[in-house]
Coordinates of C-alpha atoms and ligand atoms in Angstrom, one line a residue:
M1247 CA -5.9 -16.1 16.2
S1248 CA -8.1 -14.0 18.4
T1249 CA -11.7 -12.7 18.0
L1250 CA -13.0 -9.1 17.9
S1251 CA -16.8 -9.0 18.4
L1252 CA -18.9 -6.0 17.7
V1253 CA -21.7 -6.3 20.2
G1254 CA -25.0 -4.4 19.8
L1255 CA -26.7 -3.9 23.2
G1256 CA -30.0 -2.5 21.8
I1257 CA -31.3 1.0 22.7
S1258 CA -32.2 0.2 26.3
R1259 CA -31.6 -2.6 28.8
K1260 CA -34.7 -4.6 28.0
F1261 CA -33.4 -5.2 24.4
I1262 CA -30.1 -6.7 25.5
T1263 CA -30.0 -10.2 23.8
Q1264 CA -28.7 -13.5 25.1
D1265 CA -26.3 -13.6 22.1
A1266 CA -24.9 -10.2 23.3
I1267 CA -24.4 -11.5 26.9
D1268 CA -22.9 -14.8 25.7
T1269 CA -20.5 -13.0 23.5
L1270 CA -19.4 -10.5 26.2
N1271 CA -18.9 -13.5 28.5
S1272 CA -16.6 -15.1 25.9
S1273 CA -14.3 -12.0 25.8
D1274 CA -11.3 -11.2 28.0
I1275 CA -11.6 -7.5 27.3
I1276 CA -14.9 -5.5 27.0
I1277 CA -14.7 -2.1 25.5
F1278 CA -17.8 0.0 26.1
D1279 CA -18.3 2.5 23.3
K1280 CA -19.7 5.5 25.1
Y1281 CA -19.7 8.0 22.1
T1282 CA -21.7 6.6 19.1
S1283 CA -25.0 6.6 21.0
R1284 CA -26.6 7.0 24.4
S1285 CA -29.2 4.9 26.4
C1286 CA -31.4 5.8 29.4
D1287 CA -30.4 2.7 31.3
I1288 CA -27.3 1.1 29.9
N1289 CA -23.7 2.1 31.0
I1290 CA -20.5 0.4 31.6
N1291 CA -21.8 -0.7 35.0
T1292 CA -24.7 -2.5 33.4
L1293 CA -22.1 -4.7 31.6
R1294 CA -20.2 -5.3 34.8
E1295 CA -23.5 -6.6 36.3
L1296 CA -24.4 -8.8 33.3
V1297 CA -21.0 -10.4 32.7
K1298 CA -19.6 -13.2 34.8
G1299 CA -15.9 -13.9 35.6
E1300 CA -12.7 -11.7 35.5
K1301 CA -12.8 -9.3 32.7
T1302 CA -11.1 -6.0 31.9
F1303 CA -13.5 -3.1 31.2
I1304 CA -12.4 -0.1 29.1
E1305 CA -14.7 2.9 28.5
A1306 CA -14.0 4.2 25.1
D1307 CA -14.4 7.6 23.6
R1308 CA -14.1 8.6 20.0
N1309 CA -10.4 9.2 20.3
L1310 CA -9.7 5.7 21.5
L1311 CA -11.7 3.9 18.9
E1312 CA -11.0 6.2 15.9
N1313 CA -7.4 7.4 16.5
N1314 CA -5.9 4.9 18.9
S1315 CA -7.4 1.7 17.6
K1316 CA -3.9 0.3 17.5
I1317 CA -4.5 -0.6 21.2
I1318 CA -7.2 -3.0 20.1
F1319 CA -5.1 -4.6 17.4
D1320 CA -2.2 -5.0 20.0
Y1321 CA -4.5 -6.9 22.4
L1322 CA -5.8 -9.2 19.6
D1323 CA -2.2 -9.9 18.5
R1324 CA -1.5 -10.9 22.1
N1325 CA -4.2 -13.4 21.9
Y1326 CA -6.9 -11.7 23.9
N1327 CA -10.5 -11.9 22.7
L1328 CA -12.2 -8.5 22.7
S1329 CA -15.7 -7.1 22.5
I1330 CA -16.6 -3.5 21.6
A1331 CA -20.2 -3.1 23.0
S1332 CA -22.3 -0.3 21.4
I1333 CA -25.7 1.1 22.3
G1334 CA -28.2 0.0 19.6
D1335 CA -26.7 -1.7 16.6
P1336 CA -22.9 -1.7 16.3
L1337 CA -22.8 -1.0 12.6
I1338 CA -25.8 1.3 12.1
A1339 CA -24.9 5.0 11.9
T1340 CA -21.4 4.2 13.5
T1341 CA -17.9 4.2 12.2
H1342 CA -16.6 0.9 13.3
I1343 CA -16.2 -0.8 10.0
S1344 CA -12.6 0.3 9.4
I1345 CA -11.6 -1.6 12.7
L1346 CA -13.2 -4.7 11.4
I1347 CA -11.3 -4.5 8.1
E1348 CA -7.9 -4.1 9.8
V1349 CA -8.7 -6.9 12.3
K1350 CA -9.4 -9.2 9.4
R1351 CA -6.3 -8.1 7.5
R1352 CA -4.2 -9.1 10.5
G1353 CA -5.7 -12.6 10.3
H1354 CA -8.0 -12.5 13.3
Q1355 CA -11.7 -13.5 13.4
I1356 CA -14.6 -11.1 13.6
K1357 CA -18.1 -11.5 15.0
I1358 CA -21.0 -9.3 14.7
V1359 CA -24.0 -9.3 17.1
P1360 CA -26.7 -7.1 15.8
G1361 CA -28.8 -5.0 18.3
V1362 CA -32.2 -3.3 18.2
S1363 CA -31.3 0.0 16.6
V1364 CA -32.8 3.3 17.0
H1365 CA -33.0 3.4 13.3
C1366 CA -35.5 0.5 13.1
Y1367 CA -37.3 1.4 16.3
I1368 CA -38.3 4.8 15.1
I1369 CA -39.3 3.5 11.7
S1370 CA -41.6 1.1 13.4
K1371 CA -43.0 3.6 16.0
S1372 CA -43.5 6.3 13.3
L1373 CA -45.9 4.0 11.5
L1374 CA -44.4 5.2 8.1
S1375 CA -43.6 2.7 5.4
S1376 CA -40.0 1.3 5.7
Y1377 CA -40.0 1.1 1.9
K1378 CA -40.1 4.8 1.6
F1379 CA -36.9 6.0 3.6
G1380 CA -34.1 7.7 1.9
K1381 CA -30.6 8.3 3.1
S1382 CA -30.3 9.3 6.8
V1383 CA -28.2 12.2 8.0
T1384 CA -26.9 13.9 11.3
V1385 CA -27.5 17.4 12.4
T1386 CA -24.2 18.5 13.9
F1387 CA -23.5 21.3 16.4
P1388 CA -22.3 24.5 14.6
Y1389 CA -18.5 24.9 14.8
D1390 CA -17.0 28.3 14.6
N1391 CA -20.3 29.7 13.3
F1392 CA -20.2 27.1 10.5
V1393 CA -23.5 25.2 10.1
D1394 CA -23.0 22.0 8.1
P1395 CA -25.5 22.1 5.2
A1396 CA -25.5 18.3 4.7
P1397 CA -28.8 17.7 6.5
Y1398 CA -30.6 20.3 4.3
T1399 CA -29.1 18.8 1.2
V1400 CA -30.0 15.2 2.1
I1401 CA -33.6 16.2 3.1
K1402 CA -34.0 18.1 -0.1
E1403 CA -32.8 15.1 -2.3
N1404 CA -35.1 12.7 -0.3
K1405 CA -38.1 15.0 -0.6
E1406 CA -37.5 15.4 -4.4
R1407 CA -37.9 11.6 -4.5
G1408 CA -40.9 11.6 -2.1
L1409 CA -38.8 9.8 0.6
H1410 CA -38.7 10.2 4.4
T1411 CA -35.4 11.2 6.2
I1412 CA -34.2 9.9 9.5
V1413 CA -32.3 12.8 11.2
Y1414 CA -29.8 11.7 13.9
L1415 CA -28.7 14.5 16.2
D1416 CA -25.2 15.3 17.3
L1417 CA -23.7 14.0 20.5
K1418 CA -20.7 15.6 22.3
E1419 CA -19.0 14.4 25.4
D1420 CA -21.0 16.6 27.7
K1421 CA -24.2 17.3 25.6
A1422 CA -26.7 15.9 23.2
M1423 CA -28.5 18.0 20.7
T1424 CA -32.3 18.4 21.4
A1425 CA -35.0 18.1 18.6
N1426 CA -35.7 21.8 19.2
D1427 CA -32.0 22.8 18.5
A1428 CA -32.0 20.6 15.4
I1429 CA -35.3 22.1 14.0
Q1430 CA -33.8 25.7 14.6
I1431 CA -30.7 24.7 12.7
L1432 CA -32.8 23.3 9.8
L1433 CA -34.8 26.5 9.7
Q1434 CA -31.5 28.6 9.6
L1435 CA -30.4 26.5 6.7
E1436 CA -33.7 27.2 4.9
E1437 CA -33.3 30.9 5.5
K1438 CA -29.8 30.7 4.1
Y1439 CA -30.4 28.5 1.0
K1440 CA -34.1 29.2 0.3
K1441 CA -34.8 26.1 -1.7
N1442 CA -38.3 25.6 0.1
V1443 CA -37.2 22.3 1.7
I1444 CA -38.3 23.1 5.3
S1445 CA -41.4 25.2 6.1
K1446 CA -42.9 26.0 9.5
S1447 CA -46.1 24.2 8.6
D1448 CA -44.5 20.9 7.7
I1449 CA -45.2 17.8 9.9
V1450 CA -42.2 16.3 11.6
I1451 CA -42.1 13.2 13.9
V1452 CA -39.9 13.4 17.0
G1453 CA -38.8 10.3 19.0
A1454 CA -37.4 11.0 22.6
R1455 CA -35.8 8.5 24.8
L1456 CA -36.9 5.6 22.7
G1457 CA -37.0 2.2 24.4
C1458 CA -37.3 3.8 27.9
D1459 CA -40.4 4.0 30.1
D1460 CA -40.8 7.7 29.4
E1461 CA -40.4 7.4 25.6
K1462 CA -42.4 9.8 23.3
V1463 CA -43.2 9.6 19.6
I1464 CA -45.0 12.7 18.5
A1465 CA -46.1 14.1 15.2
L1466 CA -46.5 17.9 15.1
T1467 CA -45.7 20.9 12.9
I1468 CA -42.2 22.3 12.7
E1469 CA -43.6 25.5 14.3
E1470 CA -45.0 23.6 17.2
A1471 CA -41.9 21.4 17.6
L1472 CA -39.8 24.5 18.1
R1473 CA -41.4 25.3 21.4
F1474 CA -42.4 21.7 22.4
N1475 CA -40.7 20.1 25.6
F1476 CA -39.7 16.7 24.5
G1477 CA -38.0 16.0 27.9
S1478 CA -34.5 14.6 28.2
T1479 CA -32.4 13.4 25.3
P1480 CA -31.6 11.4 23.2
H1481 CA -33.9 12.8 20.5
I1482 CA -34.3 11.8 16.8
I1483 CA -36.5 13.3 14.0
I1484 CA -38.2 12.0 10.9
I1485 CA -38.8 14.5 8.2
P1486 CA -41.6 12.9 6.1
G1487 CA -41.6 12.9 2.3
N1488 CA -44.8 12.3 0.3
L1489 CA -47.3 10.6 2.6
H1490 CA -49.5 7.7 1.3
Y1491 CA -53.0 8.3 2.5
M1492 CA -52.6 5.4 5.0
E1493 CA -49.4 6.9 6.4
A1494 CA -51.1 10.3 6.7
D1495 CA -54.1 8.8 8.5
A1496 CA -51.8 6.8 10.9
I1497 CA -49.8 9.9 11.7
K1498 CA -53.0 12.0 12.2
W1499 CA -54.9 9.5 14.4
L1500 CA -52.1 7.9 16.3
L1501 CA -49.2 10.2 16.7
M1502 CA -50.9 13.7 16.8
S1503 CA -52.4 14.7 20.0
Ligands
SAM1689 C1 -25.3 8.2 15.5 S1 -26.7 7.4 16.1 C2 -26.2 5.9 16.5 C3 -27.3 4.8 16.4 C4 -26.9 3.4 17.0 N1 -25.8 2.9 16.4 C5 -28.1 2.5 16.9 O1 -28.1 1.6 16.1 O2 -29.1 2.7 17.7 C6 -27.0 8.1 17.6 C7 -28.2 9.1 17.6 O3 -29.4 8.4 17.4 C8 -30.4 9.0 18.2 N2 -30.7 8.0 19.3 C9 -30.1 7.0 19.7 N3 -30.8 6.4 20.7 C10 -31.9 7.1 20.8 C11 -33.1 6.8 21.6 N4 -33.2 5.9 22.5 N5 -34.1 7.8 21.6 C12 -34.0 8.8 20.7 N6 -33.0 8.9 19.9 C13 -32.0 8.2 19.9 C14 -29.8 10.3 18.7 O4 -30.2 11.3 17.9 C15 -28.4 9.9 18.8 O5 -27.6 11.1 18.8

């Protein structure tokens, strides 16, 4: 019986835990998940530096982890211990759960090492009440002129219940969506569906390069956000629902310039 560990590295180097390092050290093969998220200062070489002893390192894109995961099962069946190391938390806003189920079905062990997720980090830094967040959603790049309406629908449903929405932004091999692009897409969806979900005077909170020395957490109107330079990606957005007066004060005094 072998072990597959899903290791969360946290959103930047300073959040890598001892448990993460120990777990990587106990693995024969370390697969670095380079597609579910990005960090300003963690890459596969960071893991090479942190881990002791002879290891095999593999850099995995979506295709390897989602369509060719048989490679992982084969290694486990041949008695190798494996870690899949992800930026942030390995099971928040990722798709690794199906791998865990198959690993367990084959009679191997699984271990989960949580990491500091962008999800918790932006809730904390936004100063909004963690009790008042609804479903999260991702704005994806338009494909063949098709703009996925899911973010618009989710924000609408959350707002109807007074809840805040965390909006993740799409990542492709060579590019990461900016907050400006995402807001433009949300405005296009408003123009198409006209359900009064997004208006240019609404406040949004944008997080940029969270966990890095140059991180930004800024509250501003949608109109201002369209033109604002948030710096390099990754970016993330919160669309607030109904604000308690304490939340409104916190945003006004602490996050608006
Ligand atoms: C699909 S989520 C994966 C989250 C990851 N599993 C975690 O727990 O942190 C990836 C998206 O989160 C956002 N994100 C991740 N890290 C970030 C950071 N350090 N600063 C701002 N946004 C970030 C970006 O929108 C990115 O495209």
